[in-house]
Amino acid sequence: MGSGPAMRDAVRALLAALPEERRHEVARPFDDPRRRWMDYRPRPRPGLTLGALGPAGRKLAHRLLATALRPPAYAQAMAVVALEEVLDRAEGWARGRHSDDYAVVVFGDPDGDAPWSWRFEGHHLSLTMTLDGDTVAPAPLFLGANPARTDLAGHPVLRPFAPEEELAFALLSAMGPAGRAEAIVSDTAPDDVHSGPFPGPDPGPLPRGVAASRLDRPARELFDRLRDVYLDRLPPDLADAERQRLDGDDPAFAWEGAPRPGVGHYYRITGRDLLIEYDNRDNDANHAHTVLRRPDGEFGADLIAAHRARDPH
């Protein structure tokens, strides 16, 4: 079964399990302005939280989330959710963070002919999938972690984004002095990913960095592996569709901040309707944000435009 039918079945199961009086809290109209929403800050959001869904509904919400993520990325997402309790303890239980505060919401009718979407979101996790028939537009997809690394006796106990960080440092090293001079566009890491917790990513006129076509073969292979870490968060059919969409493009890699671990650092990959960002600056470079976005096709914009072109009504 492809991702589109799997998502539709999972949403149907979740909605069917809800009491009638609570279904409207999850099922919203497609034209609800909150459909185009991405916010990874700890605040209330549309939909029902895992805690409000109860044990059976919570499991159905997790099964829905799993339709959008490969098993390793699903494990990352579960680590992100669990870290709410770790962060709450580190803050002295002062902010009342809960791993059950993540919410699911559906916009539109999964049984109709028009586009619809669903979102799973909370502090440090925001994932929106927009569908038209069996076609899925899989962005934006945000994952964060605080702490990004927890050590015991000098070894990591939990480090959800180890591949995203280690491959980036390996790429920076492999491209050599000339490549690094082109790739490093600032000595200071930004406070957050440039696109921020907002819909319609427009980070402004940022330096492009070094084009992938200028890298030698070892560095180019690392670049492709790093990009694929983000694309392969998605199920195989969606990741392959994204790779095909990006085929023939010449993406670029830019770095800001320190070129070594343990000090604030940031990187991005930009291409044709592609924005990947990683930022790790706060909490002594132990608070990471990562995002996969499509600036021109965010929240299924291109998919919806194609649908309207086929059927103006």
PDB file of C-alpha atoms in Angstrom:
ATOM      1  CA  MET A   1       0.000   0.000   0.000  1.00  0.00           C
ATOM      2  CA  GLY A   2       1.291   3.461  -0.885  1.00  0.00           C
ATOM      3  CA  SER A   3       1.608   6.273   1.622  1.00  0.00           C
ATOM      4  CA  GLY A   4      -1.541   8.087   0.458  1.00  0.00           C
ATOM      5  CA  PRO A   5      -3.947   5.154   1.008  1.00  0.00           C
ATOM      6  CA  ALA A   6      -2.174   4.260   4.263  1.00  0.00           C
ATOM      7  CA  MET A   7      -2.642   7.797   5.587  1.00  0.00           C
ATOM      8  CA  ARG A   8      -6.287   7.846   4.546  1.00  0.00           C
ATOM      9  CA  ASP A   9      -6.973   4.542   6.305  1.00  0.00           C
ATOM     10  CA  ALA A  10      -5.178   5.704   9.460  1.00  0.00           C
ATOM     11  CA  VAL A  11      -7.133   8.977   9.572  1.00  0.00           C
ATOM     12  CA  ARG A  12     -10.420   7.141   9.053  1.00  0.00           C
ATOM     13  CA  ALA A  13      -9.604   4.792  11.923  1.00  0.00           C
ATOM     14  CA  LEU A  14      -8.709   7.686  14.218  1.00  0.00           C
ATOM     15  CA  LEU A  15     -11.852   9.696  13.428  1.00  0.00           C
ATOM     16  CA  ALA A  16     -14.086   6.644  13.745  1.00  0.00           C
ATOM     17  CA  ALA A  17     -12.713   5.951  17.227  1.00  0.00           C
ATOM     18  CA  LEU A  18     -13.542   9.430  18.525  1.00  0.00           C
ATOM     19  CA  PRO A  19     -16.785  10.175  20.355  1.00  0.00           C
ATOM     20  CA  GLU A  20     -19.096  12.229  18.172  1.00  0.00           C
ATOM     21  CA  GLU A  21     -18.962  15.187  20.549  1.00  0.00           C
ATOM     22  CA  ARG A  22     -15.154  15.389  20.252  1.00  0.00           C
ATOM     23  CA  ARG A  23     -14.699  14.659  16.556  1.00  0.00           C
ATOM     24  CA  HIS A  24     -15.044  18.329  15.609  1.00  0.00           C
ATOM     25  CA  GLU A  25     -11.933  19.090  17.664  1.00  0.00           C
ATOM     26  CA  VAL A  26      -9.857  16.991  15.277  1.00  0.00           C
ATOM     27  CA  ALA A  27     -11.799  17.346  11.996  1.00  0.00           C
ATOM     28  CA  ARG A  28     -11.633  20.916  10.669  1.00  0.00           C
ATOM     29  CA  PRO A  29     -12.587  22.479   7.303  1.00  0.00           C
ATOM     30  CA  PHE A  30      -9.836  22.566   4.714  1.00  0.00           C
ATOM     31  CA  ASP A  31     -10.149  26.349   4.467  1.00  0.00           C
ATOM     32  CA  ASP A  32      -9.429  26.767   8.193  1.00  0.00           C
ATOM     33  CA  PRO A  33      -6.631  29.391   8.315  1.00  0.00           C
ATOM     34  CA  ARG A  34      -4.801  27.207  10.832  1.00  0.00           C
ATOM     35  CA  ARG A  35      -4.173  24.610   8.128  1.00  0.00           C
ATOM     36  CA  ARG A  36      -1.147  26.608   6.958  1.00  0.00           C
ATOM     37  CA  TRP A  37       0.519  26.524  10.332  1.00  0.00           C
ATOM     38  CA  MET A  38       3.861  25.343  11.629  1.00  0.00           C
ATOM     39  CA  ASP A  39       4.774  26.172  15.199  1.00  0.00           C
ATOM     40  CA  TYR A  40       7.290  24.180  17.233  1.00  0.00           C
ATOM     41  CA  ARG A  41       7.027  26.380  20.298  1.00  0.00           C
ATOM     42  CA  PRO A  42       5.326  25.007  23.441  1.00  0.00           C
ATOM     43  CA  ARG A  43       1.845  26.486  23.150  1.00  0.00           C
ATOM     44  CA  PRO A  44      -1.742  25.305  22.531  1.00  0.00           C
ATOM     45  CA  ARG A  45      -2.537  24.261  18.969  1.00  0.00           C
ATOM     46  CA  PRO A  46      -5.511  22.986  16.954  1.00  0.00           C
ATOM     47  CA  GLY A  47      -6.669  19.398  17.356  1.00  0.00           C
ATOM     48  CA  LEU A  48      -6.722  16.914  20.197  1.00  0.00           C
ATOM     49  CA  THR A  49      -3.607  16.149  22.213  1.00  0.00           C
ATOM     50  CA  LEU A  50      -2.365  12.630  22.840  1.00  0.00           C
ATOM     51  CA  GLY A  51      -3.414  13.019  26.461  1.00  0.00           C
ATOM     52  CA  ALA A  52      -6.976  13.958  25.486  1.00  0.00           C
ATOM     53  CA  LEU A  53      -7.264  11.070  23.026  1.00  0.00           C
ATOM     54  CA  GLY A  54      -6.971   8.362  25.662  1.00  0.00           C
ATOM     55  CA  PRO A  55      -4.968   5.125  25.278  1.00  0.00           C
ATOM     56  CA  ALA A  56      -6.779   3.756  22.193  1.00  0.00           C
ATOM     57  CA  GLY A  57      -6.906   7.106  20.395  1.00  0.00           C
ATOM     58  CA  ARG A  58      -3.296   7.825  21.302  1.00  0.00           C
ATOM     59  CA  LYS A  59      -2.199   4.570  19.663  1.00  0.00           C
ATOM     60  CA  LEU A  60      -4.185   5.418  16.525  1.00  0.00           C
ATOM     61  CA  ALA A  61      -2.500   8.839  16.409  1.00  0.00           C
ATOM     62  CA  HIS A  62       0.901   7.163  16.630  1.00  0.00           C
ATOM     63  CA  ARG A  63      -0.088   4.778  13.847  1.00  0.00           C
ATOM     64  CA  LEU A  64      -1.054   7.769  11.720  1.00  0.00           C
ATOM     65  CA  LEU A  65       2.282   9.463  12.402  1.00  0.00           C
ATOM     66  CA  ALA A  66       4.073   6.259  11.424  1.00  0.00           C
ATOM     67  CA  THR A  67       2.519   6.388   7.929  1.00  0.00           C
ATOM     68  CA  ALA A  68       4.577   9.535   7.244  1.00  0.00           C
ATOM     69  CA  LEU A  69       7.943   8.413   8.630  1.00  0.00           C
ATOM     70  CA  ARG A  70      10.303   5.526   8.012  1.00  0.00           C
ATOM     71  CA  PRO A  71      11.102   3.470  11.135  1.00  0.00           C
ATOM     72  CA  PRO A  72      14.369   5.348  11.945  1.00  0.00           C
ATOM     73  CA  ALA A  73      12.640   8.725  11.615  1.00  0.00           C
ATOM     74  CA  TYR A  74       9.702   7.461  13.658  1.00  0.00           C
ATOM     75  CA  ALA A  75      12.242   6.510  16.347  1.00  0.00           C
ATOM     76  CA  GLN A  76      13.630  10.050  16.162  1.00  0.00           C
ATOM     77  CA  ALA A  77      10.117  11.445  16.563  1.00  0.00           C
ATOM     78  CA  MET A  78       9.436   9.253  19.587  1.00  0.00           C
ATOM     79  CA  ALA A  79      12.725  10.377  21.148  1.00  0.00           C
ATOM     80  CA  VAL A  80      11.692  13.996  20.559  1.00  0.00           C
ATOM     81  CA  VAL A  81       8.365  13.385  22.306  1.00  0.00           C
ATOM     82  CA  ALA A  82      10.034  11.612  25.248  1.00  0.00           C
ATOM     83  CA  LEU A  83      12.530  14.456  25.662  1.00  0.00           C
ATOM     84  CA  GLU A  84       9.674  16.688  26.832  1.00  0.00           C
ATOM     85  CA  GLU A  85       9.874  14.915  30.184  1.00  0.00           C
ATOM     86  CA  VAL A  86      13.679  15.153  30.280  1.00  0.00           C
ATOM     87  CA  LEU A  87      13.534  18.877  29.541  1.00  0.00           C
ATOM     88  CA  ASP A  88      10.798  19.401  32.120  1.00  0.00           C
ATOM     89  CA  ARG A  89      12.987  17.813  34.777  1.00  0.00           C
ATOM     90  CA  ALA A  90      16.006  19.895  33.715  1.00  0.00           C
ATOM     91  CA  GLU A  91      13.863  23.024  34.120  1.00  0.00           C
ATOM     92  CA  GLY A  92      12.830  21.985  37.612  1.00  0.00           C
ATOM     93  CA  TRP A  93       9.319  20.987  36.485  1.00  0.00           C
ATOM     94  CA  ALA A  94       8.583  24.723  36.268  1.00  0.00           C
ATOM     95  CA  ARG A  95       6.913  24.862  32.834  1.00  0.00           C
ATOM     96  CA  GLY A  96       4.704  21.797  33.050  1.00  0.00           C
ATOM     97  CA  ARG A  97       5.887  20.192  29.812  1.00  0.00           C
ATOM     98  CA  HIS A  98       4.185  16.899  28.926  1.00  0.00           C
ATOM     99  CA  SER A  99       4.956  14.270  26.325  1.00  0.00           C
ATOM    100  CA  ASP A 100       1.184  13.952  25.861  1.00  0.00           C
ATOM    101  CA  ASP A 101       0.859  17.566  24.687  1.00  0.00           C
ATOM    102  CA  TYR A 102       1.430  16.631  21.026  1.00  0.00           C
ATOM    103  CA  ALA A 103      -1.741  17.055  18.966  1.00  0.00           C
ATOM    104  CA  VAL A 104      -3.288  15.645  15.800  1.00  0.00           C
ATOM    105  CA  VAL A 105      -5.668  17.544  13.524  1.00  0.00           C
ATOM    106  CA  VAL A 106      -7.297  16.833  10.145  1.00  0.00           C
ATOM    107  CA  PHE A 107      -8.300  19.507   7.633  1.00  0.00           C
ATOM    108  CA  GLY A 108     -10.866  18.557   5.003  1.00  0.00           C
ATOM    109  CA  ASP A 109     -12.544  15.269   4.167  1.00  0.00           C
ATOM    110  CA  PRO A 110     -10.330  12.209   3.618  1.00  0.00           C
ATOM    111  CA  ASP A 111     -13.285  10.507   1.887  1.00  0.00           C
ATOM    112  CA  GLY A 112     -13.994  13.349  -0.546  1.00  0.00           C
ATOM    113  CA  ASP A 113     -12.575  14.287  -3.931  1.00  0.00           C
ATOM    114  CA  ALA A 114     -10.962  17.544  -2.825  1.00  0.00           C
ATOM    115  CA  PRO A 115      -7.499  17.960  -1.259  1.00  0.00           C
ATOM    116  CA  TRP A 116      -7.222  17.451   2.487  1.00  0.00           C
ATOM    117  CA  SER A 117      -4.413  17.368   5.036  1.00  0.00           C
ATOM    118  CA  TRP A 118      -3.431  16.216   8.489  1.00  0.00           C
ATOM    119  CA  ARG A 119      -0.858  17.383  11.008  1.00  0.00           C
ATOM    120  CA  PHE A 120       0.901  15.947  14.047  1.00  0.00           C
ATOM    121  CA  GLU A 121       2.459  18.739  16.083  1.00  0.00           C
ATOM    122  CA  GLY A 122       3.822  19.805  19.422  1.00  0.00           C
ATOM    123  CA  HIS A 123       6.949  21.305  20.914  1.00  0.00           C
ATOM    124  CA  HIS A 124       9.860  20.133  18.725  1.00  0.00           C
ATOM    125  CA  LEU A 125       7.750  18.161  16.249  1.00  0.00           C
ATOM    126  CA  SER A 126       5.624  19.487  13.411  1.00  0.00           C
ATOM    127  CA  LEU A 127       4.646  17.358  10.440  1.00  0.00           C
ATOM    128  CA  THR A 128       2.027  18.237   7.821  1.00  0.00           C
ATOM    129  CA  MET A 129       0.914  15.955   4.998  1.00  0.00           C
ATOM    130  CA  THR A 130      -1.391  17.284   2.256  1.00  0.00           C
ATOM    131  CA  LEU A 131      -3.176  14.842  -0.065  1.00  0.00           C
ATOM    132  CA  ASP A 132      -5.053  14.941  -3.336  1.00  0.00           C
ATOM    133  CA  GLY A 133      -6.240  11.445  -4.094  1.00  0.00           C
ATOM    134  CA  ASP A 134      -3.224   9.215  -3.476  1.00  0.00           C
ATOM    135  CA  THR A 135      -0.699  11.993  -4.131  1.00  0.00           C
ATOM    136  CA  VAL A 136       1.028  13.341  -1.020  1.00  0.00           C
ATOM    137  CA  ALA A 137       2.828  16.660  -0.550  1.00  0.00           C
ATOM    138  CA  PRO A 138       5.130  15.945   2.422  1.00  0.00           C
ATOM    139  CA  ALA A 139       6.160  19.294   3.876  1.00  0.00           C
ATOM    140  CA  PRO A 140       6.889  20.938   6.195  1.00  0.00           C
ATOM    141  CA  LEU A 141       8.596  18.397   8.462  1.00  0.00           C
ATOM    142  CA  PHE A 142      10.292  19.737  11.597  1.00  0.00           C
ATOM    143  CA  LEU A 143      12.083  17.787  14.342  1.00  0.00           C
ATOM    144  CA  GLY A 144      13.965  19.306  17.266  1.00  0.00           C
ATOM    145  CA  ALA A 145      15.652  18.054  20.425  1.00  0.00           C
ATOM    146  CA  ASN A 146      16.500  19.653  23.766  1.00  0.00           C
ATOM    147  CA  PRO A 147      18.812  18.288  24.979  1.00  0.00           C
ATOM    148  CA  ALA A 148      20.200  17.181  21.640  1.00  0.00           C
ATOM    149  CA  ARG A 149      22.712  14.942  23.419  1.00  0.00           C
ATOM    150  CA  THR A 150      22.643  13.262  26.824  1.00  0.00           C
ATOM    151  CA  ASP A 151      25.872  11.563  27.921  1.00  0.00           C
ATOM    152  CA  LEU A 152      26.785   8.984  30.541  1.00  0.00           C
ATOM    153  CA  ALA A 153      30.457   8.282  31.324  1.00  0.00           C
ATOM    154  CA  GLY A 154      31.449  10.151  28.181  1.00  0.00           C
ATOM    155  CA  HIS A 155      29.134   8.182  25.897  1.00  0.00           C
ATOM    156  CA  PRO A 156      25.806   9.308  24.410  1.00  0.00           C
ATOM    157  CA  VAL A 157      22.705   7.839  26.019  1.00  0.00           C
ATOM    158  CA  LEU A 158      20.403   9.637  23.615  1.00  0.00           C
ATOM    159  CA  ARG A 159      21.363  11.619  20.527  1.00  0.00           C
ATOM    160  CA  PRO A 160      18.475  11.720  18.046  1.00  0.00           C
ATOM    161  CA  PHE A 161      20.234  13.713  15.314  1.00  0.00           C
ATOM    162  CA  ALA A 162      23.660  12.078  15.284  1.00  0.00           C
ATOM    163  CA  PRO A 163      23.531  11.330  11.509  1.00  0.00           C
ATOM    164  CA  GLU A 164      22.405  14.878  10.645  1.00  0.00           C
ATOM    165  CA  GLU A 165      25.321  16.333  12.611  1.00  0.00           C
ATOM    166  CA  GLU A 166      28.123  13.863  11.934  1.00  0.00           C
ATOM    167  CA  LEU A 167      27.588  13.768   8.164  1.00  0.00           C
ATOM    168  CA  ALA A 168      27.577  17.569   8.031  1.00  0.00           C
ATOM    169  CA  PHE A 169      30.906  17.836   9.863  1.00  0.00           C
ATOM    170  CA  ALA A 170      32.342  15.096   7.660  1.00  0.00           C
ATOM    171  CA  LEU A 171      31.199  17.010   4.557  1.00  0.00           C
ATOM    172  CA  LEU A 172      32.721  20.241   5.838  1.00  0.00           C
ATOM    173  CA  SER A 173      36.023  18.455   6.402  1.00  0.00           C
ATOM    174  CA  ALA A 174      35.979  16.619   3.045  1.00  0.00           C
ATOM    175  CA  MET A 175      35.443  19.722   0.909  1.00  0.00           C
ATOM    176  CA  GLY A 176      38.890  21.109   1.782  1.00  0.00           C
ATOM    177  CA  PRO A 177      40.017  24.692   2.521  1.00  0.00           C
ATOM    178  CA  ALA A 178      38.734  26.181  -0.745  1.00  0.00           C
ATOM    179  CA  GLY A 179      35.334  24.544  -0.433  1.00  0.00           C
ATOM    180  CA  ARG A 180      35.025  25.532   3.228  1.00  0.00           C
ATOM    181  CA  ALA A 181      35.882  29.141   2.380  1.00  0.00           C
ATOM    182  CA  GLU A 182      32.950  29.154  -0.019  1.00  0.00           C
ATOM    183  CA  ALA A 183      30.584  27.189   2.196  1.00  0.00           C
ATOM    184  CA  ILE A 184      31.122  29.045   5.495  1.00  0.00           C
ATOM    185  CA  VAL A 185      29.133  32.240   5.050  1.00  0.00           C
ATOM    186  CA  SER A 186      29.150  33.418   8.685  1.00  0.00           C
ATOM    187  CA  ASP A 187      31.291  32.808  11.758  1.00  0.00           C
ATOM    188  CA  THR A 188      28.223  33.001  14.007  1.00  0.00           C
ATOM    189  CA  ALA A 189      25.365  30.523  14.134  1.00  0.00           C
ATOM    190  CA  PRO A 190      21.845  32.016  14.041  1.00  0.00           C
ATOM    191  CA  ASP A 191      19.538  31.813  17.039  1.00  0.00           C
ATOM    192  CA  ASP A 192      17.288  29.404  15.132  1.00  0.00           C
ATOM    193  CA  VAL A 193      16.728  28.019  11.657  1.00  0.00           C
ATOM    194  CA  HIS A 194      16.286  31.026   9.384  1.00  0.00           C
ATOM    195  CA  SER A 195      12.847  29.943   8.165  1.00  0.00           C
ATOM    196  CA  GLY A 196      11.588  29.985  11.768  1.00  0.00           C
ATOM    197  CA  PRO A 197       8.376  28.523  13.202  1.00  0.00           C
ATOM    198  CA  PHE A 198       6.205  30.125  10.563  1.00  0.00           C
ATOM    199  CA  PRO A 199       4.285  29.052   7.450  1.00  0.00           C
ATOM    200  CA  GLY A 200       5.538  30.085   4.055  1.00  0.00           C
ATOM    201  CA  PRO A 201       9.307  29.857   4.632  1.00  0.00           C
ATOM    202  CA  ASP A 202      10.980  33.043   3.444  1.00  0.00           C
ATOM    203  CA  PRO A 203      14.363  33.252   5.145  1.00  0.00           C
ATOM    204  CA  GLY A 204      15.311  36.228   2.993  1.00  0.00           C
ATOM    205  CA  PRO A 205      18.316  36.704   0.715  1.00  0.00           C
ATOM    206  CA  LEU A 206      20.779  34.313   2.322  1.00  0.00           C
ATOM    207  CA  PRO A 207      24.186  33.437   0.838  1.00  0.00           C
ATOM    208  CA  ARG A 208      23.932  30.243  -1.203  1.00  0.00           C
ATOM    209  CA  GLY A 209      27.229  28.728  -0.096  1.00  0.00           C
ATOM    210  CA  VAL A 210      29.008  26.161  -2.226  1.00  0.00           C
ATOM    211  CA  ALA A 211      27.164  24.466  -5.094  1.00  0.00           C
ATOM    212  CA  ALA A 212      27.127  20.681  -5.042  1.00  0.00           C
ATOM    213  CA  SER A 213      28.496  20.643  -8.594  1.00  0.00           C
ATOM    214  CA  ARG A 214      31.716  22.277  -7.332  1.00  0.00           C
ATOM    215  CA  LEU A 215      32.468  19.492  -4.860  1.00  0.00           C
ATOM    216  CA  ASP A 216      34.833  16.659  -5.710  1.00  0.00           C
ATOM    217  CA  ARG A 217      33.521  13.113  -5.704  1.00  0.00           C
ATOM    218  CA  PRO A 218      34.109  12.203  -1.989  1.00  0.00           C
ATOM    219  CA  ALA A 219      32.558  15.468  -0.801  1.00  0.00           C
ATOM    220  CA  ARG A 220      29.675  15.184  -3.283  1.00  0.00           C
ATOM    221  CA  GLU A 221      28.880  11.696  -2.006  1.00  0.00           C
ATOM    222  CA  LEU A 222      28.745  13.037   1.550  1.00  0.00           C
ATOM    223  CA  PHE A 223      26.525  15.903   0.394  1.00  0.00           C
ATOM    224  CA  ASP A 224      24.101  13.467  -1.224  1.00  0.00           C
ATOM    225  CA  ARG A 225      24.098  11.264   1.875  1.00  0.00           C
ATOM    226  CA  LEU A 226      23.347  14.269   4.089  1.00  0.00           C
ATOM    227  CA  ARG A 227      20.482  15.425   1.866  1.00  0.00           C
ATOM    228  CA  ASP A 228      19.110  11.887   1.786  1.00  0.00           C
ATOM    229  CA  VAL A 229      19.065  11.709   5.596  1.00  0.00           C
ATOM    230  CA  TYR A 230      16.305  14.317   5.446  1.00  0.00           C
ATOM    231  CA  LEU A 231      14.478  12.922   2.416  1.00  0.00           C
ATOM    232  CA  ASP A 232      14.635   9.413   3.848  1.00  0.00           C
ATOM    233  CA  ARG A 233      12.735  10.488   6.902  1.00  0.00           C
ATOM    234  CA  LEU A 234       9.793   9.988   4.537  1.00  0.00           C
ATOM    235  CA  PRO A 235       8.448   6.588   3.413  1.00  0.00           C
ATOM    236  CA  PRO A 236      10.250   5.159   0.353  1.00  0.00           C
ATOM    237  CA  ASP A 237       7.597   6.164  -2.191  1.00  0.00           C
ATOM    238  CA  LEU A 238       7.520   9.779  -0.970  1.00  0.00           C
ATOM    239  CA  ALA A 239      11.306  10.059  -0.649  1.00  0.00           C
ATOM    240  CA  ASP A 240      11.784   8.651  -4.163  1.00  0.00           C
ATOM    241  CA  ALA A 241       9.215  11.105  -5.543  1.00  0.00           C
ATOM    242  CA  GLU A 242      11.101  13.979  -3.919  1.00  0.00           C
ATOM    243  CA  ARG A 243      14.397  12.783  -5.391  1.00  0.00           C
ATOM    244  CA  GLN A 244      12.837  12.565  -8.837  1.00  0.00           C
ATOM    245  CA  ARG A 245      11.395  16.059  -8.427  1.00  0.00           C
ATOM    246  CA  LEU A 246      14.849  17.382  -7.529  1.00  0.00           C
ATOM    247  CA  ASP A 247      16.683  15.484 -10.276  1.00  0.00           C
ATOM    248  CA  GLY A 248      18.790  17.776 -12.429  1.00  0.00           C
ATOM    249  CA  ASP A 249      18.965  20.505  -9.795  1.00  0.00           C
ATOM    250  CA  ASP A 250      22.267  21.893  -8.493  1.00  0.00           C
ATOM    251  CA  PRO A 251      21.641  22.403  -4.764  1.00  0.00           C
ATOM    252  CA  ALA A 252      24.025  24.251  -2.472  1.00  0.00           C
ATOM    253  CA  PHE A 253      25.406  23.863   1.046  1.00  0.00           C
ATOM    254  CA  ALA A 254      26.004  26.780   3.417  1.00  0.00           C
ATOM    255  CA  TRP A 255      27.447  26.789   6.935  1.00  0.00           C
ATOM    256  CA  GLU A 256      27.243  29.346   9.742  1.00  0.00           C
ATOM    257  CA  GLY A 257      29.063  29.224  13.053  1.00  0.00           C
ATOM    258  CA  ALA A 258      31.903  27.107  14.382  1.00  0.00           C
ATOM    259  CA  PRO A 259      33.337  24.345  12.160  1.00  0.00           C
ATOM    260  CA  ARG A 260      33.576  21.956  15.110  1.00  0.00           C
ATOM    261  CA  PRO A 261      31.168  20.200  17.490  1.00  0.00           C
ATOM    262  CA  GLY A 262      30.304  21.613  20.872  1.00  0.00           C
ATOM    263  CA  VAL A 263      30.084  25.229  19.675  1.00  0.00           C
ATOM    264  CA  GLY A 264      27.079  26.847  18.009  1.00  0.00           C
ATOM    265  CA  HIS A 265      26.743  25.781  14.377  1.00  0.00           C
ATOM    266  CA  TYR A 266      24.197  25.766  11.579  1.00  0.00           C
ATOM    267  CA  TYR A 267      23.897  24.548   8.004  1.00  0.00           C
ATOM    268  CA  ARG A 268      21.379  24.564   5.202  1.00  0.00           C
ATOM    269  CA  ILE A 269      20.844  22.875   1.864  1.00  0.00           C
ATOM    270  CA  THR A 270      18.932  24.887  -0.701  1.00  0.00           C
ATOM    271  CA  GLY A 271      17.725  23.882  -4.129  1.00  0.00           C
ATOM    272  CA  ARG A 272      14.764  24.033  -6.459  1.00  0.00           C
ATOM    273  CA  ASP A 273      11.824  24.198  -4.042  1.00  0.00           C
ATOM    274  CA  LEU A 274      13.968  22.659  -1.305  1.00  0.00           C
ATOM    275  CA  LEU A 275      15.097  24.004   2.054  1.00  0.00           C
ATOM    276  CA  ILE A 276      16.871  21.848   4.634  1.00  0.00           C
ATOM    277  CA  GLU A 277      18.114  23.521   7.818  1.00  0.00           C
ATOM    278  CA  TYR A 278      19.929  22.368  10.942  1.00  0.00           C
ATOM    279  CA  ASP A 279      20.686  24.672  13.861  1.00  0.00           C
ATOM    280  CA  ASN A 280      22.407  23.769  17.145  1.00  0.00           C
ATOM    281  CA  ARG A 281      23.332  26.822  19.170  1.00  0.00           C
ATOM    282  CA  ASP A 282      21.281  27.172  22.353  1.00  0.00           C
ATOM    283  CA  ASN A 283      22.004  25.368  25.612  1.00  0.00           C
ATOM    284  CA  ASP A 284      25.757  25.360  24.831  1.00  0.00           C
ATOM    285  CA  ALA A 285      25.129  23.831  21.402  1.00  0.00           C
ATOM    286  CA  ASN A 286      22.896  21.149  22.875  1.00  0.00           C
ATOM    287  CA  HIS A 287      19.509  22.199  21.496  1.00  0.00           C
ATOM    288  CA  ALA A 288      18.983  21.274  17.843  1.00  0.00           C
ATOM    289  CA  HIS A 289      16.323  22.203  15.298  1.00  0.00           C
ATOM    290  CA  THR A 290      16.037  20.446  11.932  1.00  0.00           C
ATOM    291  CA  VAL A 291      13.585  21.066   9.122  1.00  0.00           C
ATOM    292  CA  LEU A 292      12.700  19.863   5.632  1.00  0.00           C
ATOM    293  CA  ARG A 293      10.621  22.410   3.712  1.00  0.00           C
ATOM    294  CA  ARG A 294       9.420  23.216   0.193  1.00  0.00           C
ATOM    295  CA  PRO A 295       9.197  27.013  -0.105  1.00  0.00           C
ATOM    296  CA  ASP A 296       7.091  26.898  -3.296  1.00  0.00           C
ATOM    297  CA  GLY A 297       5.087  23.780  -2.463  1.00  0.00           C
ATOM    298  CA  GLU A 298       4.592  24.289   1.271  1.00  0.00           C
ATOM    299  CA  PHE A 299       1.395  22.757   2.683  1.00  0.00           C
ATOM    300  CA  GLY A 300       0.633  21.235  -0.704  1.00  0.00           C
ATOM    301  CA  ALA A 301       0.459  24.578  -2.535  1.00  0.00           C
ATOM    302  CA  ASP A 302       1.567  23.072  -5.843  1.00  0.00           C
ATOM    303  CA  LEU A 303      -0.676  20.026  -5.385  1.00  0.00           C
ATOM    304  CA  ILE A 304      -3.701  22.238  -4.663  1.00  0.00           C
ATOM    305  CA  ALA A 305      -2.941  24.473  -7.650  1.00  0.00           C
ATOM    306  CA  ALA A 306      -2.790  21.421  -9.930  1.00  0.00           C
ATOM    307  CA  HIS A 307      -6.108  20.164  -8.538  1.00  0.00           C
ATOM    308  CA  ARG A 308      -7.802  23.515  -9.170  1.00  0.00           C
ATOM    309  CA  ALA A 309      -6.404  23.647 -12.685  1.00  0.00           C
ATOM    310  CA  ARG A 310      -8.029  20.269 -13.390  1.00  0.00           C
ATOM    311  CA  ASP A 311     -11.273  21.100 -11.593  1.00  0.00           C
ATOM    312  CA  PRO A 312     -11.976  24.829 -11.103  1.00  0.00           C
ATOM    313  CA  HIS A 313     -15.000  23.968  -8.970  1.00  0.00           C
TER     314      HIS A 313
END
